[in-house]
């Protein structure tokens, strides 16, 4: 897809009502600081559309980015180790769960995991929860530029095993620095449009 125009159209917090529209949605989930906002910026060729930060937990809302008035990329709050209270984490969890269960136009969920590490317990829990709820999460292994090329296959295998993925599950190694993996993600999205 050639991104001609993009804008942050809707921001949903804990008490917000999810938007109702006719355009497909593709959501990005992952733990805090895994690179969801960086991935969205790379996908739409913008430097700072989605706000990024070195401190975990920057995205605390569900952000709907309208792409070419044809679809939405949906940035979900990160889960895991953000330095917030347990009650705040539970609110974010409910927010994510509510969206994943109630969105009528959600076509796919991309689950981002850091390629440098084995999946965390939170990653496994999110993967299993998505599968249980009828989604086949597509794994985006972020921070590809931070490892040697010779390590990629080994790390992808570790992610597959760590999540207990099916043989036909998709794992896309991705770098927001080099944009490697971007075209594969867009090709999948284009196939749903």
mmCIF file of C-alpha atoms in Angstrom:
data_model
loop_
_atom_site.group_PDB
_atom_site.id
_atom_site.type_symbol
_atom_site.label_atom_id
_atom_site.label_comp_id
_atom_site.label_asym_id
_atom_site.label_seq_id
_atom_site.Cartn_x
_atom_site.Cartn_y
_atom_site.Cartn_z
ATOM 1 C CA UNK A 1 0.000 0.000 0.000
ATOM 2 C CA UNK A 2 1.165 3.509 -0.777
ATOM 3 C CA UNK A 3 0.260 5.686 2.191
ATOM 4 C CA UNK A 4 -0.950 9.000 0.809
ATOM 5 C CA UNK A 5 -2.567 10.358 3.947
ATOM 6 C CA UNK A 6 -2.723 9.270 7.537
ATOM 7 C CA UNK A 7 -4.104 10.825 10.684
ATOM 8 C CA UNK A 8 -4.759 9.936 14.283
ATOM 9 C CA UNK A 9 -8.537 9.908 14.092
ATOM 10 C CA UNK A 10 -9.768 8.429 17.385
ATOM 11 C CA UNK A 11 -8.238 7.979 20.830
ATOM 12 C CA UNK A 12 -10.081 5.649 23.235
ATOM 13 C CA UNK A 13 -9.397 5.574 26.952
ATOM 14 C CA UNK A 14 -10.829 3.446 29.735
ATOM 15 C CA UNK A 15 -14.278 5.078 29.634
ATOM 16 C CA UNK A 16 -14.482 5.653 25.852
ATOM 17 C CA UNK A 17 -16.940 3.984 23.525
ATOM 18 C CA UNK A 18 -15.220 2.173 20.657
ATOM 19 C CA UNK A 19 -15.791 3.815 17.252
ATOM 20 C CA UNK A 20 -18.201 2.196 14.814
ATOM 21 C CA UNK A 21 -17.323 2.439 11.127
ATOM 22 C CA UNK A 22 -17.110 0.391 7.922
ATOM 23 C CA UNK A 23 -13.325 0.240 7.479
ATOM 24 C CA UNK A 24 -11.166 -2.756 8.385
ATOM 25 C CA UNK A 25 -8.911 -2.535 11.417
ATOM 26 C CA UNK A 26 -5.530 -4.134 11.974
ATOM 27 C CA UNK A 27 -4.304 -4.014 15.582
ATOM 28 C CA UNK A 28 -0.789 -4.043 17.023
ATOM 29 C CA UNK A 29 -0.332 -5.527 20.494
ATOM 30 C CA UNK A 30 2.796 -6.166 22.523
ATOM 31 C CA UNK A 31 4.451 -5.433 25.805
ATOM 32 C CA UNK A 32 5.589 -1.944 26.774
ATOM 33 C CA UNK A 33 8.594 -0.686 24.776
ATOM 34 C CA UNK A 34 8.551 -3.528 22.215
ATOM 35 C CA UNK A 35 8.210 -1.009 19.382
ATOM 36 C CA UNK A 36 4.505 -0.753 18.476
ATOM 37 C CA UNK A 37 4.570 3.011 17.914
ATOM 38 C CA UNK A 38 7.897 2.795 16.045
ATOM 39 C CA UNK A 39 6.422 0.084 13.801
ATOM 40 C CA UNK A 40 3.369 2.231 13.013
ATOM 41 C CA UNK A 41 5.620 5.204 12.212
ATOM 42 C CA UNK A 42 7.708 2.994 9.884
ATOM 43 C CA UNK A 43 4.571 1.548 8.246
ATOM 44 C CA UNK A 44 3.289 5.011 7.301
ATOM 45 C CA UNK A 45 6.696 6.614 6.593
ATOM 46 C CA UNK A 46 6.364 9.216 9.325
ATOM 47 C CA UNK A 47 8.926 10.030 11.990
ATOM 48 C CA UNK A 48 6.628 10.931 14.881
ATOM 49 C CA UNK A 49 2.986 10.209 14.076
ATOM 50 C CA UNK A 50 2.744 7.676 16.915
ATOM 51 C CA UNK A 51 4.537 9.026 19.988
ATOM 52 C CA UNK A 52 7.544 6.955 20.983
ATOM 53 C CA UNK A 53 9.525 7.037 24.195
ATOM 54 C CA UNK A 54 12.416 5.215 25.810
ATOM 55 C CA UNK A 55 10.315 4.918 28.982
ATOM 56 C CA UNK A 56 7.774 2.067 28.862
ATOM 57 C CA UNK A 57 4.046 2.693 28.937
ATOM 58 C CA UNK A 58 3.823 5.767 26.687
ATOM 59 C CA UNK A 59 0.709 4.546 24.863
ATOM 60 C CA UNK A 60 -2.080 4.384 27.443
ATOM 61 C CA UNK A 61 -5.014 4.602 25.041
ATOM 62 C CA UNK A 62 -6.197 2.752 21.943
ATOM 63 C CA UNK A 63 -5.178 4.941 19.010
ATOM 64 C CA UNK A 64 -6.918 4.591 15.630
ATOM 65 C CA UNK A 65 -4.816 5.800 12.672
ATOM 66 C CA UNK A 66 -6.880 6.348 9.517
ATOM 67 C CA UNK A 67 -4.858 5.261 6.465
ATOM 68 C CA UNK A 68 -5.901 6.699 3.063
ATOM 69 C CA UNK A 69 -9.487 6.787 4.360
ATOM 70 C CA UNK A 70 -9.498 3.041 3.570
ATOM 71 C CA UNK A 71 -8.544 1.312 6.840
ATOM 72 C CA UNK A 72 -7.237 1.743 10.381
ATOM 73 C CA UNK A 73 -3.984 0.764 12.035
ATOM 74 C CA UNK A 74 -4.812 0.400 15.738
ATOM 75 C CA UNK A 75 -2.098 0.934 18.356
ATOM 76 C CA UNK A 76 -2.984 -0.858 21.608
ATOM 77 C CA UNK A 77 -1.488 0.042 25.002
ATOM 78 C CA UNK A 78 1.538 -2.022 25.952
ATOM 79 C CA UNK A 79 1.286 -4.704 28.594
ATOM 80 C CA UNK A 80 3.908 -5.898 31.024
ATOM 81 C CA UNK A 81 6.522 -3.931 32.857
ATOM 82 C CA UNK A 82 5.406 -0.296 32.592
ATOM 83 C CA UNK A 83 5.987 1.458 35.918
ATOM 84 C CA UNK A 84 2.340 1.959 36.787
ATOM 85 C CA UNK A 85 0.152 0.624 39.552
ATOM 86 C CA UNK A 86 -1.383 -2.834 39.321
ATOM 87 C CA UNK A 87 -4.868 -1.263 39.127
ATOM 88 C CA UNK A 88 -3.746 0.863 36.156
ATOM 89 C CA UNK A 89 -2.350 -2.250 34.409
ATOM 90 C CA UNK A 90 -5.662 -4.027 35.005
ATOM 91 C CA UNK A 91 -7.541 -1.091 33.443
ATOM 92 C CA UNK A 92 -5.298 -1.266 30.344
ATOM 93 C CA UNK A 93 -5.864 -5.036 30.214
ATOM 94 C CA UNK A 94 -9.646 -4.544 30.295
ATOM 95 C CA UNK A 95 -9.345 -1.846 27.620
ATOM 96 C CA UNK A 96 -7.405 -4.189 25.296
ATOM 97 C CA UNK A 97 -9.688 -7.156 26.032
ATOM 98 C CA UNK A 98 -12.815 -5.065 25.417
ATOM 99 C CA UNK A 99 -11.465 -3.869 22.062
ATOM 100 C CA UNK A 100 -10.352 -7.330 20.879
ATOM 101 C CA UNK A 101 -13.708 -8.875 21.808
ATOM 102 C CA UNK A 102 -16.004 -6.089 20.587
ATOM 103 C CA UNK A 103 -14.481 -4.585 17.460
ATOM 104 C CA UNK A 104 -16.649 -5.567 14.486
ATOM 105 C CA UNK A 105 -14.066 -4.598 11.861
ATOM 106 C CA UNK A 106 -10.897 -6.145 13.330
ATOM 107 C CA UNK A 107 -9.324 -8.330 10.627
ATOM 108 C CA UNK A 108 -6.048 -9.281 12.266
ATOM 109 C CA UNK A 109 -3.847 -8.773 15.299
ATOM 110 C CA UNK A 110 -0.100 -8.414 15.015
ATOM 111 C CA UNK A 111 1.619 -9.429 18.246
ATOM 112 C CA UNK A 112 5.016 -7.776 18.601
ATOM 113 C CA UNK A 113 7.812 -9.549 20.459
ATOM 114 C CA UNK A 114 11.450 -8.484 20.843
ATOM 115 C CA UNK A 115 13.571 -10.744 18.604
ATOM 116 C CA UNK A 116 16.474 -10.528 21.074
ATOM 117 C CA UNK A 117 14.647 -12.376 23.863
ATOM 118 C CA UNK A 118 12.520 -15.462 24.353
ATOM 119 C CA UNK A 119 8.815 -14.592 24.693
ATOM 120 C CA UNK A 120 7.849 -13.525 28.219
ATOM 121 C CA UNK A 121 5.047 -15.065 30.268
ATOM 122 C CA UNK A 122 2.962 -11.996 29.329
ATOM 123 C CA UNK A 123 3.671 -12.600 25.616
ATOM 124 C CA UNK A 124 2.610 -16.257 25.928
ATOM 125 C CA UNK A 125 -0.518 -15.293 27.851
ATOM 126 C CA UNK A 126 -1.484 -12.687 25.216
ATOM 127 C CA UNK A 127 -0.798 -15.134 22.357
ATOM 128 C CA UNK A 128 -2.886 -17.881 23.992
ATOM 129 C CA UNK A 129 -5.686 -15.450 24.846
ATOM 130 C CA UNK A 130 -5.839 -14.211 21.231
ATOM 131 C CA UNK A 131 -5.859 -17.767 19.869
ATOM 132 C CA UNK A 132 -8.571 -18.744 22.364
ATOM 133 C CA UNK A 133 -10.669 -15.799 21.156
ATOM 134 C CA UNK A 134 -10.438 -16.889 17.521
ATOM 135 C CA UNK A 135 -7.536 -14.756 16.280
ATOM 136 C CA UNK A 136 -4.438 -16.216 14.663
ATOM 137 C CA UNK A 137 -1.900 -13.608 15.804
ATOM 138 C CA UNK A 138 0.791 -12.692 13.294
ATOM 139 C CA UNK A 139 4.070 -12.307 15.122
ATOM 140 C CA UNK A 140 6.282 -9.332 14.346
ATOM 141 C CA UNK A 141 9.759 -9.902 15.778
ATOM 142 C CA UNK A 142 10.927 -6.320 16.408
ATOM 143 C CA UNK A 143 14.371 -4.784 16.872
ATOM 144 C CA UNK A 144 15.857 -6.920 14.077
ATOM 145 C CA UNK A 145 18.670 -4.400 13.563
ATOM 146 C CA UNK A 146 19.908 -5.119 17.118
ATOM 147 C CA UNK A 147 21.043 -8.701 16.355
ATOM 148 C CA UNK A 148 23.458 -10.264 13.871
ATOM 149 C CA UNK A 149 22.049 -11.778 10.694
ATOM 150 C CA UNK A 150 23.430 -15.150 11.731
ATOM 151 C CA UNK A 151 21.191 -15.099 14.844
ATOM 152 C CA UNK A 152 17.859 -14.411 13.090
ATOM 153 C CA UNK A 153 16.808 -18.006 12.316
ATOM 154 C CA UNK A 154 17.729 -19.176 15.837
ATOM 155 C CA UNK A 155 15.762 -16.316 17.465
ATOM 156 C CA UNK A 156 12.701 -16.846 15.228
ATOM 157 C CA UNK A 157 12.734 -20.536 16.196
ATOM 158 C CA UNK A 158 12.949 -19.585 19.895
ATOM 159 C CA UNK A 159 9.938 -17.263 19.482
ATOM 160 C CA UNK A 160 7.922 -19.991 17.702
ATOM 161 C CA UNK A 161 8.711 -22.518 20.437
ATOM 162 C CA UNK A 162 8.265 -20.019 23.283
ATOM 163 C CA UNK A 163 4.766 -19.105 22.080
ATOM 164 C CA UNK A 164 3.817 -22.674 21.128
ATOM 165 C CA UNK A 165 2.978 -21.590 17.586
ATOM 166 C CA UNK A 166 1.494 -23.810 14.901
ATOM 167 C CA UNK A 167 3.822 -24.758 12.041
ATOM 168 C CA UNK A 168 1.984 -22.447 9.633
ATOM 169 C CA UNK A 169 2.033 -19.453 12.021
ATOM 170 C CA UNK A 170 3.602 -16.316 10.554
ATOM 171 C CA UNK A 171 6.659 -14.636 12.080
ATOM 172 C CA UNK A 172 7.949 -11.478 10.386
ATOM 173 C CA UNK A 173 11.357 -10.182 11.519
ATOM 174 C CA UNK A 174 11.114 -6.369 11.528
ATOM 175 C CA UNK A 175 13.329 -3.330 11.987
ATOM 176 C CA UNK A 176 11.915 0.175 12.343
ATOM 177 C CA UNK A 177 15.433 1.454 11.546
ATOM 178 C CA UNK A 178 15.908 -0.295 8.190
ATOM 179 C CA UNK A 179 12.180 -0.918 7.495
ATOM 180 C CA UNK A 180 12.958 -4.594 6.818
ATOM 181 C CA UNK A 181 9.688 -6.549 7.134
ATOM 182 C CA UNK A 182 7.512 -3.534 6.286
ATOM 183 C CA UNK A 183 6.576 -4.755 2.796
ATOM 184 C CA UNK A 184 5.618 -8.210 4.118
ATOM 185 C CA UNK A 185 3.289 -6.633 6.688
ATOM 186 C CA UNK A 186 1.691 -4.381 4.051
ATOM 187 C CA UNK A 187 1.301 -7.349 1.667
ATOM 188 C CA UNK A 188 -0.721 -9.192 4.343
ATOM 189 C CA UNK A 189 -2.831 -6.106 5.066
ATOM 190 C CA UNK A 190 -3.430 -5.494 1.336
ATOM 191 C CA UNK A 191 -4.684 -9.065 0.998
ATOM 192 C CA UNK A 192 -7.487 -8.271 3.496
ATOM 193 C CA UNK A 193 -8.531 -4.977 1.879
#
